[in-house]
Each structure stands twice: as structure tokens, then as C-alpha cells.
Short mmCIF file of C-alpha atoms in Angstrom, two decimals:
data_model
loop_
_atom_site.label_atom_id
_atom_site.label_comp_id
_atom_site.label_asym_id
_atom_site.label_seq_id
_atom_site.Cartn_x
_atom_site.Cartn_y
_atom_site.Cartn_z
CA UNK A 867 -18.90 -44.25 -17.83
CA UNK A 868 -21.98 -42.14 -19.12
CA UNK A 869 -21.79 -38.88 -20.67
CA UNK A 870 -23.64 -35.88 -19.60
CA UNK A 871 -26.11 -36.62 -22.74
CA UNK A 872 -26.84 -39.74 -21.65
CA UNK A 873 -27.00 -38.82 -18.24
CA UNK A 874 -29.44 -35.73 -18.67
CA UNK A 875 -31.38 -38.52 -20.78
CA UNK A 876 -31.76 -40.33 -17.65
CA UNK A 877 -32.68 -38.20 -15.43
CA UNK A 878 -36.20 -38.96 -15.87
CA UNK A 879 -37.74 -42.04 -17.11
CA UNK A 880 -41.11 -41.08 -18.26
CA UNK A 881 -44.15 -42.99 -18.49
CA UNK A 882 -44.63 -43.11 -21.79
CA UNK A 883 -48.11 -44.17 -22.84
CA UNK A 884 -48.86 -45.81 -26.55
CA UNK A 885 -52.10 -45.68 -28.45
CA UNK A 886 -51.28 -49.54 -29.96
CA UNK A 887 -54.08 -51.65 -30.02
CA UNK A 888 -54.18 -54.18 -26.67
CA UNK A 889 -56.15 -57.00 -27.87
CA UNK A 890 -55.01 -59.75 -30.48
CA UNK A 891 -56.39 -60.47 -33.80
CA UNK A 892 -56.64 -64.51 -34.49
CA UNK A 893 -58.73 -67.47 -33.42
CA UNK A 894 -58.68 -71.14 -33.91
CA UNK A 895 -59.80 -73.95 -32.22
CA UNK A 896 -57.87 -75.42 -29.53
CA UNK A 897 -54.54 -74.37 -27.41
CA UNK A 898 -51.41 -73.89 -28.91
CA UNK A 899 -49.05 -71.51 -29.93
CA UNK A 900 -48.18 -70.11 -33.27
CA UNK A 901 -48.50 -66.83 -34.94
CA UNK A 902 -52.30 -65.54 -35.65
CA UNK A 903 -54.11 -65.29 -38.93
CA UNK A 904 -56.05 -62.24 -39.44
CA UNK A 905 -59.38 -62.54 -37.93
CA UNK A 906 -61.54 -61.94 -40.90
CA UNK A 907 -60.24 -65.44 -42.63
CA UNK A 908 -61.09 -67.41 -39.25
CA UNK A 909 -64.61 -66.37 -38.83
CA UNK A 910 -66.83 -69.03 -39.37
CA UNK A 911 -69.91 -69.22 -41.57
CA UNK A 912 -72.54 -69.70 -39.31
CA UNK A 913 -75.01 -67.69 -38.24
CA UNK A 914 -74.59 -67.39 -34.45
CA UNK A 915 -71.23 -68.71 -34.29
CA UNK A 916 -69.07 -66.70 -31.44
CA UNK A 917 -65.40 -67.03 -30.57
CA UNK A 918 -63.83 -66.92 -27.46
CA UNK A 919 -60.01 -66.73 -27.12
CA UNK A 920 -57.98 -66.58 -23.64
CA UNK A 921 -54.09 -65.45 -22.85
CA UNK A 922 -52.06 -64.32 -20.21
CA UNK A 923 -51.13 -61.17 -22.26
CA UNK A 924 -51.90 -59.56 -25.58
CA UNK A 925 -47.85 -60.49 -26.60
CA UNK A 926 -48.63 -64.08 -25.62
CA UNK A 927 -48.69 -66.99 -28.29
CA UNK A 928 -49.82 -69.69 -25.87
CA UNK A 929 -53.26 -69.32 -25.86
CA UNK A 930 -56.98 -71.52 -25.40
CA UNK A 931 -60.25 -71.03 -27.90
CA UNK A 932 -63.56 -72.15 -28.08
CA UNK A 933 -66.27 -71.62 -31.02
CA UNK A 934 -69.81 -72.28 -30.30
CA UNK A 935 -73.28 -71.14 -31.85
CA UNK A 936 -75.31 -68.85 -29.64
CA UNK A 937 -78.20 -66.86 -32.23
CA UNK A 938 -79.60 -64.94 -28.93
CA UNK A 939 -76.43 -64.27 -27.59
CA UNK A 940 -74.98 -62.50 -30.30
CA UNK A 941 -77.96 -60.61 -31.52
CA UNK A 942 -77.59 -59.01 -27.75
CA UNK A 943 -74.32 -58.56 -28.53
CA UNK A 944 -75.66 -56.20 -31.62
CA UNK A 945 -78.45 -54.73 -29.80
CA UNK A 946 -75.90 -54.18 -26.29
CA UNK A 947 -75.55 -49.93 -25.49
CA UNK A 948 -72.54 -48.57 -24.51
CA UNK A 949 -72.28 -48.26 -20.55
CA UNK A 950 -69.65 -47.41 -18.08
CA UNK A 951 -66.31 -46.52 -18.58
CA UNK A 952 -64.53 -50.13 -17.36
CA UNK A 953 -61.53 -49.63 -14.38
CA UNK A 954 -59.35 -52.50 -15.70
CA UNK A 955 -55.99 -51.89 -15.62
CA UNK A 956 -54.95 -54.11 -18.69
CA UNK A 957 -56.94 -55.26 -21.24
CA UNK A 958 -59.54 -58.83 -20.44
CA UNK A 959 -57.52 -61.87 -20.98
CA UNK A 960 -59.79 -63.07 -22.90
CA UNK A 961 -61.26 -61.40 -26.61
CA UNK A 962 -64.69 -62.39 -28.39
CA UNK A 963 -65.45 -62.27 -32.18
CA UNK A 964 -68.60 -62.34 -34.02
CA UNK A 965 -69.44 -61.60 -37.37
CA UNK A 966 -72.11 -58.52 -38.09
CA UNK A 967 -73.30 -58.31 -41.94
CA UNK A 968 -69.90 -59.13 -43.00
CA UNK A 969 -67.85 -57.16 -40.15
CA UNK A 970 -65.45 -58.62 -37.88
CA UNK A 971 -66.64 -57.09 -34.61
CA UNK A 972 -64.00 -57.50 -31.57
CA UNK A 973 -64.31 -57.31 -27.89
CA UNK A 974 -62.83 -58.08 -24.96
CA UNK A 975 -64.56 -60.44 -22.32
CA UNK A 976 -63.89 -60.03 -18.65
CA UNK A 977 -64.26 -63.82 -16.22
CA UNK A 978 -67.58 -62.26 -15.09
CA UNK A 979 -69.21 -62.25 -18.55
CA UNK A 980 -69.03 -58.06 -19.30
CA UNK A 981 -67.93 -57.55 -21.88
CA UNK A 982 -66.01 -54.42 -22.74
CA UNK A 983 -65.24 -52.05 -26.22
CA UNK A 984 -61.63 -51.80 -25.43
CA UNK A 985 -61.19 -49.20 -27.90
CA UNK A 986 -63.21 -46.88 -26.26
CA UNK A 987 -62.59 -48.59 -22.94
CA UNK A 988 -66.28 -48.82 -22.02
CA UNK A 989 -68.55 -51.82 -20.81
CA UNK A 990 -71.27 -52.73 -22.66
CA UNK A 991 -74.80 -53.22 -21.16
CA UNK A 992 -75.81 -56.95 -21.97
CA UNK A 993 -79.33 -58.53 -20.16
CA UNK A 994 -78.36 -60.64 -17.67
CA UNK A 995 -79.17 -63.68 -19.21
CA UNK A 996 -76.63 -62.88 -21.96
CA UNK A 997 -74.26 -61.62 -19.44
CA UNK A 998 -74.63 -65.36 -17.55
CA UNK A 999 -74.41 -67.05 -20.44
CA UNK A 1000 -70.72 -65.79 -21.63
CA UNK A 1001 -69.79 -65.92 -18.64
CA UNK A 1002 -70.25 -69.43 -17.95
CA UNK A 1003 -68.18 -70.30 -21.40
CA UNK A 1004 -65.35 -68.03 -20.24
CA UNK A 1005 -64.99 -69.18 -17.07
CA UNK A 1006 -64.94 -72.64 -17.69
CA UNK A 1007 -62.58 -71.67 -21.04
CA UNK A 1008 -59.94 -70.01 -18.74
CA UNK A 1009 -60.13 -72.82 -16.20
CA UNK A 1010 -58.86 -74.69 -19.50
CA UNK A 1011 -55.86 -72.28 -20.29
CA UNK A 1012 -54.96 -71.34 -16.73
CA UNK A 1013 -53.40 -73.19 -13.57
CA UNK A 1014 -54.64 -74.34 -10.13
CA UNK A 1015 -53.14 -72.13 -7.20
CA UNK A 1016 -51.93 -74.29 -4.48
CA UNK A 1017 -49.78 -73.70 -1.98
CA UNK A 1018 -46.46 -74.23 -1.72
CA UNK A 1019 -47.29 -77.03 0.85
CA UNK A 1020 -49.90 -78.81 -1.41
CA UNK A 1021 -48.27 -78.47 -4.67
CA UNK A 1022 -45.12 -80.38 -2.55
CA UNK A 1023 -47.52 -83.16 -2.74
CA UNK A 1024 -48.88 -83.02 -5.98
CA UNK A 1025 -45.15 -83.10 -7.00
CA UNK A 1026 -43.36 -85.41 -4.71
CA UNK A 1027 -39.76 -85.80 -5.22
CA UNK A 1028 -38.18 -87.61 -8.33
CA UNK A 1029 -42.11 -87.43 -10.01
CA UNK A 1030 -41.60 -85.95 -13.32
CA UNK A 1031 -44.12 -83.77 -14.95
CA UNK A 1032 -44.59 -81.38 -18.20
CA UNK A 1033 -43.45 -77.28 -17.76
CA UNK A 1034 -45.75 -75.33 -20.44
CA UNK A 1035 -44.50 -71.45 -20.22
CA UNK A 1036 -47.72 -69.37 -20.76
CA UNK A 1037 -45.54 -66.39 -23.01
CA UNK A 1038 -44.41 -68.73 -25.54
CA UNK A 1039 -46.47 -71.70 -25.28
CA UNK A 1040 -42.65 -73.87 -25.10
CA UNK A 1041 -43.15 -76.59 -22.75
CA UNK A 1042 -40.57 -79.47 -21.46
CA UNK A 1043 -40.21 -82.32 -19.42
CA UNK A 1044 -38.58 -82.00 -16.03
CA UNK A 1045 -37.71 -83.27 -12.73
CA UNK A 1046 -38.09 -82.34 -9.31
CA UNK A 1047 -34.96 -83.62 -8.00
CA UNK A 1048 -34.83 -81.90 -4.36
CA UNK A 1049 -36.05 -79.01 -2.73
CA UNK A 1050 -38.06 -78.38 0.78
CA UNK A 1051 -39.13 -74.39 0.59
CA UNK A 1052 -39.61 -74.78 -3.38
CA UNK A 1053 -38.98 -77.37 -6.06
CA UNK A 1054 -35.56 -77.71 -6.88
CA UNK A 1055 -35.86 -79.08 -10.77
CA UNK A 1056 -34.15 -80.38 -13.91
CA UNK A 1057 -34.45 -81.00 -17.79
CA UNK A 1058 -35.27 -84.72 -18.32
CA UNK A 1059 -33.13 -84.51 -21.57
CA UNK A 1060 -30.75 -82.85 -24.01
CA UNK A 1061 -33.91 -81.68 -26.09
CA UNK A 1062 -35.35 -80.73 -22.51
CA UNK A 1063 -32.55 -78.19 -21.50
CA UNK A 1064 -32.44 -76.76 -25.04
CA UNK A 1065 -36.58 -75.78 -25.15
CA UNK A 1066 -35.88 -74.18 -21.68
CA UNK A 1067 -32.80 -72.32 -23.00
CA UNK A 1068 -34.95 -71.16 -26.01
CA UNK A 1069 -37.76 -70.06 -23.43
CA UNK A 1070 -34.98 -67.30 -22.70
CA UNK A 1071 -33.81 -66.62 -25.93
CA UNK A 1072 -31.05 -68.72 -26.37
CA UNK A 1073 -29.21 -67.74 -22.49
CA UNK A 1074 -29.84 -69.07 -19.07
CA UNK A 1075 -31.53 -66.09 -16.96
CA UNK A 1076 -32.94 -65.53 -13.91
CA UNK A 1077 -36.06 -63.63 -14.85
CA UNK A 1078 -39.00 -65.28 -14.20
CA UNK A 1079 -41.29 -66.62 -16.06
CA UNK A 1080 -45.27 -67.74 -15.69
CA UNK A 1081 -45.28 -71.82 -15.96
CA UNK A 1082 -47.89 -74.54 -16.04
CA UNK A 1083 -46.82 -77.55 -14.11
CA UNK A 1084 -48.60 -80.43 -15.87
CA UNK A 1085 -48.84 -83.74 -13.79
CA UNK A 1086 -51.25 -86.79 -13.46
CA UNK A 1087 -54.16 -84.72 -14.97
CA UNK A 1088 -53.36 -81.53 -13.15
CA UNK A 1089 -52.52 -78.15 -14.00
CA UNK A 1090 -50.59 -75.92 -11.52
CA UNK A 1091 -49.90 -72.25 -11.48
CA UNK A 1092 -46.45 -71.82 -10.92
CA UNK A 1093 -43.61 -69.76 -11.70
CA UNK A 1094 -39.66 -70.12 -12.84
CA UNK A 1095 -36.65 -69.31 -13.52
CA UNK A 1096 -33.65 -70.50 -15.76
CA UNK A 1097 -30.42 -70.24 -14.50
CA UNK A 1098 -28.64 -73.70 -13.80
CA UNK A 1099 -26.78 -73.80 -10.46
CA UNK A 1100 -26.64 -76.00 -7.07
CA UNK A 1101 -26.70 -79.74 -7.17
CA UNK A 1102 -26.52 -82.06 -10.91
CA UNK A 1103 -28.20 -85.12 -10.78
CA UNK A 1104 -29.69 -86.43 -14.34
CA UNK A 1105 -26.51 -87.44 -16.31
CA UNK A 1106 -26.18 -86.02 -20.31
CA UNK A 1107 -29.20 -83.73 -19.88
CA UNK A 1108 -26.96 -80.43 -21.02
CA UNK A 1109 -27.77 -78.98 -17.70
CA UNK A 1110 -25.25 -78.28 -14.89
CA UNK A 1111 -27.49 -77.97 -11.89
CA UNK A 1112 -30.64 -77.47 -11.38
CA UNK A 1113 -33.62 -74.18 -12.00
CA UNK A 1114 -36.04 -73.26 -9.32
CA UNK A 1115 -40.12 -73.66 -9.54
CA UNK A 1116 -42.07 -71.52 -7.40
CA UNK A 1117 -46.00 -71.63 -6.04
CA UNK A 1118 -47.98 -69.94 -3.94
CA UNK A 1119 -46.14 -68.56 -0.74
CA UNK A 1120 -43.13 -70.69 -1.24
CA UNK A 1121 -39.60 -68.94 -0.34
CA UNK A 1122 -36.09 -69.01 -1.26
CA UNK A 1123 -33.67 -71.40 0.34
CA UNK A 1124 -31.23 -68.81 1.38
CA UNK A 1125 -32.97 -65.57 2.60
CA UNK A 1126 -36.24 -68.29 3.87
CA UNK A 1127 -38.22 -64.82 2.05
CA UNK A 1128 -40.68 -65.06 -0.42
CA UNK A 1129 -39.79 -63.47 -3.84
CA UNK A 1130 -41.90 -60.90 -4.85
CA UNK A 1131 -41.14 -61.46 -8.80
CA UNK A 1132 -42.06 -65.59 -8.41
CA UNK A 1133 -45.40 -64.51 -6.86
CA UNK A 1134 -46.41 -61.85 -9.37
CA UNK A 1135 -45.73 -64.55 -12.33
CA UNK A 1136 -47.58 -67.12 -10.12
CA UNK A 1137 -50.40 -65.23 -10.07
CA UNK A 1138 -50.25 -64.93 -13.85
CA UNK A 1139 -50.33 -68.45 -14.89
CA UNK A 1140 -53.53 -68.52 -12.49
CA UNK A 1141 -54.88 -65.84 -14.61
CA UNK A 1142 -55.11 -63.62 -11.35
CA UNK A 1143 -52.41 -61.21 -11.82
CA UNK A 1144 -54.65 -57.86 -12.56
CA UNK A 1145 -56.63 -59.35 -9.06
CA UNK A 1146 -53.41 -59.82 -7.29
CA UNK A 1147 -51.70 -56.09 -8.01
CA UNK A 1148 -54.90 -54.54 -7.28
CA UNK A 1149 -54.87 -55.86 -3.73
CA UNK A 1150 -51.10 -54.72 -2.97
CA UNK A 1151 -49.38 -51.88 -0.85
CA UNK A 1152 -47.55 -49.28 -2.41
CA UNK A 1153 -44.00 -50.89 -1.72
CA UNK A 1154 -45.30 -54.67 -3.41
CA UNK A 1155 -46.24 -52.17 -5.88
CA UNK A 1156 -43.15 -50.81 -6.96
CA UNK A 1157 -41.44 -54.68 -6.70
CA UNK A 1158 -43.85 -55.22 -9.36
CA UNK A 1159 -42.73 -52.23 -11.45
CA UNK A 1160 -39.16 -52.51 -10.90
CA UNK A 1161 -39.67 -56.78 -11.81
CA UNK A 1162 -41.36 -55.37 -15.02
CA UNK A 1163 -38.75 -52.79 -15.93
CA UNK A 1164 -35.95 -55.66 -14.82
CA UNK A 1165 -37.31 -58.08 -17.54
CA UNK A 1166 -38.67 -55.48 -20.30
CA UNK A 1167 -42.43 -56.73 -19.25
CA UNK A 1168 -44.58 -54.18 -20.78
CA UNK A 1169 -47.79 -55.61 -19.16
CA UNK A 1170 -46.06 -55.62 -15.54
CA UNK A 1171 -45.73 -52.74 -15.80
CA UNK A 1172 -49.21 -51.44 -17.30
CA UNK A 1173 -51.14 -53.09 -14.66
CA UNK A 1174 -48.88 -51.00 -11.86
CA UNK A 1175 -49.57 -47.74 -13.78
CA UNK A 1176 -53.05 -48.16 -15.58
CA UNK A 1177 -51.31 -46.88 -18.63
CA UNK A 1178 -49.57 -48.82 -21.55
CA UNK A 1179 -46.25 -47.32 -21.64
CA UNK A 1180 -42.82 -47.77 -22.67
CA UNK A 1181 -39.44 -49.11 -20.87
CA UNK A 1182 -36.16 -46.69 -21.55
CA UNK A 1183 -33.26 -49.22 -19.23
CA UNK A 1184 -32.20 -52.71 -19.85
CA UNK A 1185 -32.33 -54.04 -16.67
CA UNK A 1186 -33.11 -52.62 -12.85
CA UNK A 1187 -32.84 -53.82 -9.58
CA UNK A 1188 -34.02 -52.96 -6.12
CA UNK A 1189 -30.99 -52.05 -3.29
CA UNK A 1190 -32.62 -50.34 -0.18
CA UNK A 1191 -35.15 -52.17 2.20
CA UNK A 1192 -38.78 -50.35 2.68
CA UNK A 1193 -39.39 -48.73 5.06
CA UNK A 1194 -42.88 -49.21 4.91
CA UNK A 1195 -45.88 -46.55 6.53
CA UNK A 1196 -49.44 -46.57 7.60
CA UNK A 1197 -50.96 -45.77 4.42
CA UNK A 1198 -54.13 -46.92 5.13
CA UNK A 1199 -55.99 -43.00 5.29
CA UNK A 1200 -53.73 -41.83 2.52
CA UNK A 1201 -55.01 -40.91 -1.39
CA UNK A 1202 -51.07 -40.20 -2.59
CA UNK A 1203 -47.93 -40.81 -1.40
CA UNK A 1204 -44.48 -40.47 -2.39
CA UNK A 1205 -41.38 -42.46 -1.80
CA UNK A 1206 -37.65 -43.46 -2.84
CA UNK A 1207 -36.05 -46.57 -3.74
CA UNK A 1208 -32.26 -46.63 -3.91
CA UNK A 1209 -31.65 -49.09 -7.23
CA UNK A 1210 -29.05 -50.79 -9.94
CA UNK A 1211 -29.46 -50.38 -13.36
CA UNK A 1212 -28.60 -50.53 -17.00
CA UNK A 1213 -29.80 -47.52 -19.73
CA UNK A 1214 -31.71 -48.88 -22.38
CA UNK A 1215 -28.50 -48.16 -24.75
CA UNK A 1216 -25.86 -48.52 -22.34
CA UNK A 1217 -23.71 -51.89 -20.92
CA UNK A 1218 -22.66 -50.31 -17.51
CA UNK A 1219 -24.33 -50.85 -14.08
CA UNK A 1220 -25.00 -47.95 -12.17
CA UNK A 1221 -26.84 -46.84 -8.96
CA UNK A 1222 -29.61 -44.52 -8.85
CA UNK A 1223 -32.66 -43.05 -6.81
CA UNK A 1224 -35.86 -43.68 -8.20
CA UNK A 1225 -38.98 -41.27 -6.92
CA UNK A 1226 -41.96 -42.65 -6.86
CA UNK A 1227 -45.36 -41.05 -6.66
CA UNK A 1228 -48.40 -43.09 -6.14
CA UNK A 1229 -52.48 -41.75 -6.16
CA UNK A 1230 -55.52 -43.57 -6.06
CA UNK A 1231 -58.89 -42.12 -5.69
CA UNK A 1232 -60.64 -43.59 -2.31
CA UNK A 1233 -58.99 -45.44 0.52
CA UNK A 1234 -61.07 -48.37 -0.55
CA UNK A 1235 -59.58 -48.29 -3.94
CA UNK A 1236 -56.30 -49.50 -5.54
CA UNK A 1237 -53.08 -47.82 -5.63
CA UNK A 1238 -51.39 -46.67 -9.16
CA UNK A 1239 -48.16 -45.62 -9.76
CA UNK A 1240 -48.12 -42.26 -11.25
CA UNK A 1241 -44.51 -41.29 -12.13
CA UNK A 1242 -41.17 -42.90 -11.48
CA UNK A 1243 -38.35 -40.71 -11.63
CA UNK A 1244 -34.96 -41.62 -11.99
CA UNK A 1245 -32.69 -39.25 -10.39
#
């Protein structure tokens, strides 16, 4: 049981927003994952020379680079005025560095080439030549880092039963071999090995878990967005592989085998190892909204839930859950609205499950625009 200090502590989980700094400091030269160096001892020498550097999120240590030498494009760079406030959500995926007279100068690089001072939060004018320029080497840089997004149909075939293939998770940069064994709404999969089940295990810190997580599925030259989870259960099938069942791999649209529903949580992390998620959440009702919250506040993702909120903030539970079914309204004319969602869930410093009411307000400015999520309160 709680005590009334710890339950007057939650009776309102604020969004808490941070002043950290969102973008990473680090760049080498190809895709891996390992901690960064500061920036100023990886700047190159040459005159011209910018960096590009692409991840799913600023906590991520898989991530892509490129170098090249561009003397036009980076004296734009110098010479580019500050112009519009940018309407991002999160941070660009994808940070530039260039040295000026000694200076380290970092910026963050959206996949249409503007390029914006996250500090300030504020675009930065760039001729368009310079503007198609960068964009061309981000695009094709985050084609290199990111998966394909097939459907659940046509990824069945890319992946046909028994075929084996490489899982690359696009947090940690861990990847494994595994199997798809079975499966005919998703891909029902196992760990090739003993070594196989153990990198999977350490994906999740050392326990099998159902969170899930963004994955590249690797196969015959092919890279598909996907998404996971780890929990071993159902059917065995590869002998001495340390694995008593088998995990689920999800794509685009496919559902769960015993509901026949598609998961909300898979479909958020598919879109991240696509490098669409920011597109995705911009595009989605109020009640996909708060899935995506409550999956972010469920697995301590502090990005999930920026991108919901347009704020960094802070997570005060352990663990959360959605009970009730929407009942879901003709929002279409509305600029806020305001809901409830009956939930389970653990206080940040407490072991106990218990049931709550969260209120939820949501704004956004035009009907054409996106909703945010304002305040969550947890009654």
C-alpha cells in the first residue's frame, strides 16, 4: 500500500520540461555503436570538410556518418541568417559539424536539407542551392542508417519461413542472428544460438521484456523497418539456443495473433527504425496519441514522450498501462479537448500496481495542424 505522501505525490504527474542539450556531440566515419568522443578531437583538418551524423534519438549509440568536403557549402553555412522559429517536435535525427576559425559549430539537419540552431530552435536561411545540396547527402545518409517500410504482407515475403536474417536494434546498435520459425499475422522468431539469445537478453538489460523495441531486419541485401519484443513464450523449435519459445517481430500493419488488432506500441517503434516516427505522431488522433504517451511512460522513453508533448520532460512512474477502451469523438472542428483514460501503474519509487485515472488535455493551434498533449494528470 501507498501512504498519503506518496499518494499526494501522485496526484499529479507533471510535465516536467529540461533545458539539457538534445543533440549529440561525436562523429566518425561509418555505423556503429560505441560511446562518442568530444567533437572538437574528430573534426578534420580540411578546409571545407562537413560532417553529417544520423540516429533514431539523441540517447542512441547506433548511429551512420558521412564526412565530405563542400568549400561553398559551408561558407553558406557561415554566411546563413537566422529565420523562422522551426515546429519540430524533437530534435533532427540527424546533426552537422563544421569547423569556423577554430570553433566547433553544431547543427541539426532536417531530411529536407534546413538546417536548424537547435539551441535557439530556429531555421536557418540557406540559398537553395546549399539547401539542395545537404539535402541530397542526408537523405541518401539516412536511407543508409534507416529501414525499408513494407507491409506486413511484403515483408512475409522478404522473410519467408525458416530464412534466417540479422536483427540490429537501432537504441543500442546490438544486433543478432535469428529465425523466423512460424507466424501468419507477424513473424514468429528465434535466437540462432546461445550467443544469439544472450545479445537479445542484453538488448533489455539483462531480463526478457515485452517493451518494444525499434529493429532492423537485415536479409539478402535488405534492410527492413521493423519492431520487437523480448519475451520468450509459445512454440521452441531451435535446440540449445537458451531460448524457450519464441519473440515476436512486427511491420507495418501487422497484428497480434490473439486479439487479430494491431498494436499501437509495435507501430510507433516501426515507424522509428524507418526514421518516420516525428511524421507518424504528427498525423495521429488524440486517442493514438495518448497510446503513444502511455507506451513512452510504460518503457521510460523520454523521446516518446517529447514528440507527444513538444516538450522534453521527465517520467515520475515505473511502468503504466492502458485499461478502458476509447471512446473516440468527432474531433475534426476541435482546437482542445479533454479526456480520461482509466490505467495500471507503478510510482517511480514504488513496487505495487495500482489503478488510476489519468486526465488528459490536448490543444493544437488550427484544425489543419497536429495535436499535442498538454497535461496528463494522474488522479
Amino acid at each position: 500500500m501507498l501512504s498519503s505522501l506518496n499518494r499526494r505525490k501522485l496526484r499529479v504527474l507533471f510535465l516536467t520540461f529540461l533545458l539539457t542539450p538534445l543533440l549529440s556531440q561525436g562523429m566518425t566515419s561509418r555505423s556503429h555503436a560505441q560511446h562518442m568522443e568530444p567533437l572538437q578531437k574528430t573534426m578534420a583538418a580540411e578546409k571545407g570538410s562537413i560532417q553529417l551524423q544520423v540516429k533514431a534519438s539523441p540517447g542512441a549509440l547506433y548511429q551512420t556518418e558521412l564526412t565530405f568536403v563542400n568549400t561553398s557549402l559551408q561558407r553558406a553555412l557561415e554566411e546563413a541568417t537566422v529565420g523562422d522559429a522551426s515546429l519540430e517536435a524533437i530534435p533532427p535525427d540527424t546533426t552537422l559539424q563544421y569547423d569556423k576559425k577554430g570553433q566547433t559549430i553544431l547543427l541539426g539537419v532536417t531530411s529536407s536539407g534546413d538546417v536548424v540552431d537547435w539551441t535557439s530552435k530556429r531555421r536557418m536561411q540557406l540559398p537553395p542551392s546549399a539547401q539542395e545540396a545537404l539535402q541530397a547527402q542526408v537523405q541518401a545518409l539516412r536511407a543508409k542508417h534507416y529501414g525499408e517500410m513494407l507491409t506486413w504482407e511484403e515483408a512475409s515475403l522478404v522473410l519467408p519461413k525458416f530464412s534466417s536474417f540479422t536483427v540490429v536494434d537501432v537504441m543500442s546498435g546490438l544486433s543478432f542472428e535469428g529465425q523466423r520459425r512460424a507466424g501468419s499475422h507477424h513473424a514468429d522468431v528465434q535466437p540462432l544460438t546461445k550467443t544469439d539469445s544472450a545479445t537479445l537478453k542484453r538488448i533489455y538489460g539483462g531480463t526478457w521484456s515485452w517493451d518494444r523495441r525499434a529493429v532492423l531486419v537485415k536479409l539478402n541485401g535488405r534492410t527492413l523497418a521493423a519492431s520487437m519484443h523480448g519475451m520468450p513464450h509459445g512454440g521452441d523449435g531451435i535446440p540449445g539456443n537458451d531460448f524457450n519459445g519464441h519473440f515476436c517481430i512486427h511491420f507495418l500493419g501487422s497484428v497480434t495473433h490473439g486479439s487479430r488488432s494491431v498494436d499501437p506500441a509495435h507501430q510507433v517503434m516501426v515507424h522509428r527504425a524507418a526514421g518516420l516516427l516525428n511524421d507518424y505522431v504528427s498525423k495521429l488522433t488524440p486517442w493514438a496519441l495518448i497510446d503513444v504517451w502511455i507506451s513512452g511512460a510504460h518503457q521510460g522513453d523520454l523521446q516518446l514522450l517529447q514528440v507527444t508533448t513538444g516538450q522534453e520532460q521527465a517520467m515520475h512512474v515505473r511502468s503504466m498501462r492502458r485499461l478502458s477502451k476509447f471512446q473516440e469523438q468527432d474531433t475534426s472542428q476541435l482546437l482542445q479537448y479533454d479526456t480520461s483514460v482509466n490505467v495500471t501503474m507503478t510510482a517511480a519509487r514504488a513496487s505495487g500496481v495500482t489503478s488510476r485515472r489519468v486526465l488528459f488535455h490536448l490543444e493544437r493551434t488550427t484544425v489543419q495542424d497536429r495535436w499535442y498533449i498538454r497535461s496528463a494528470v494522474i488522479q
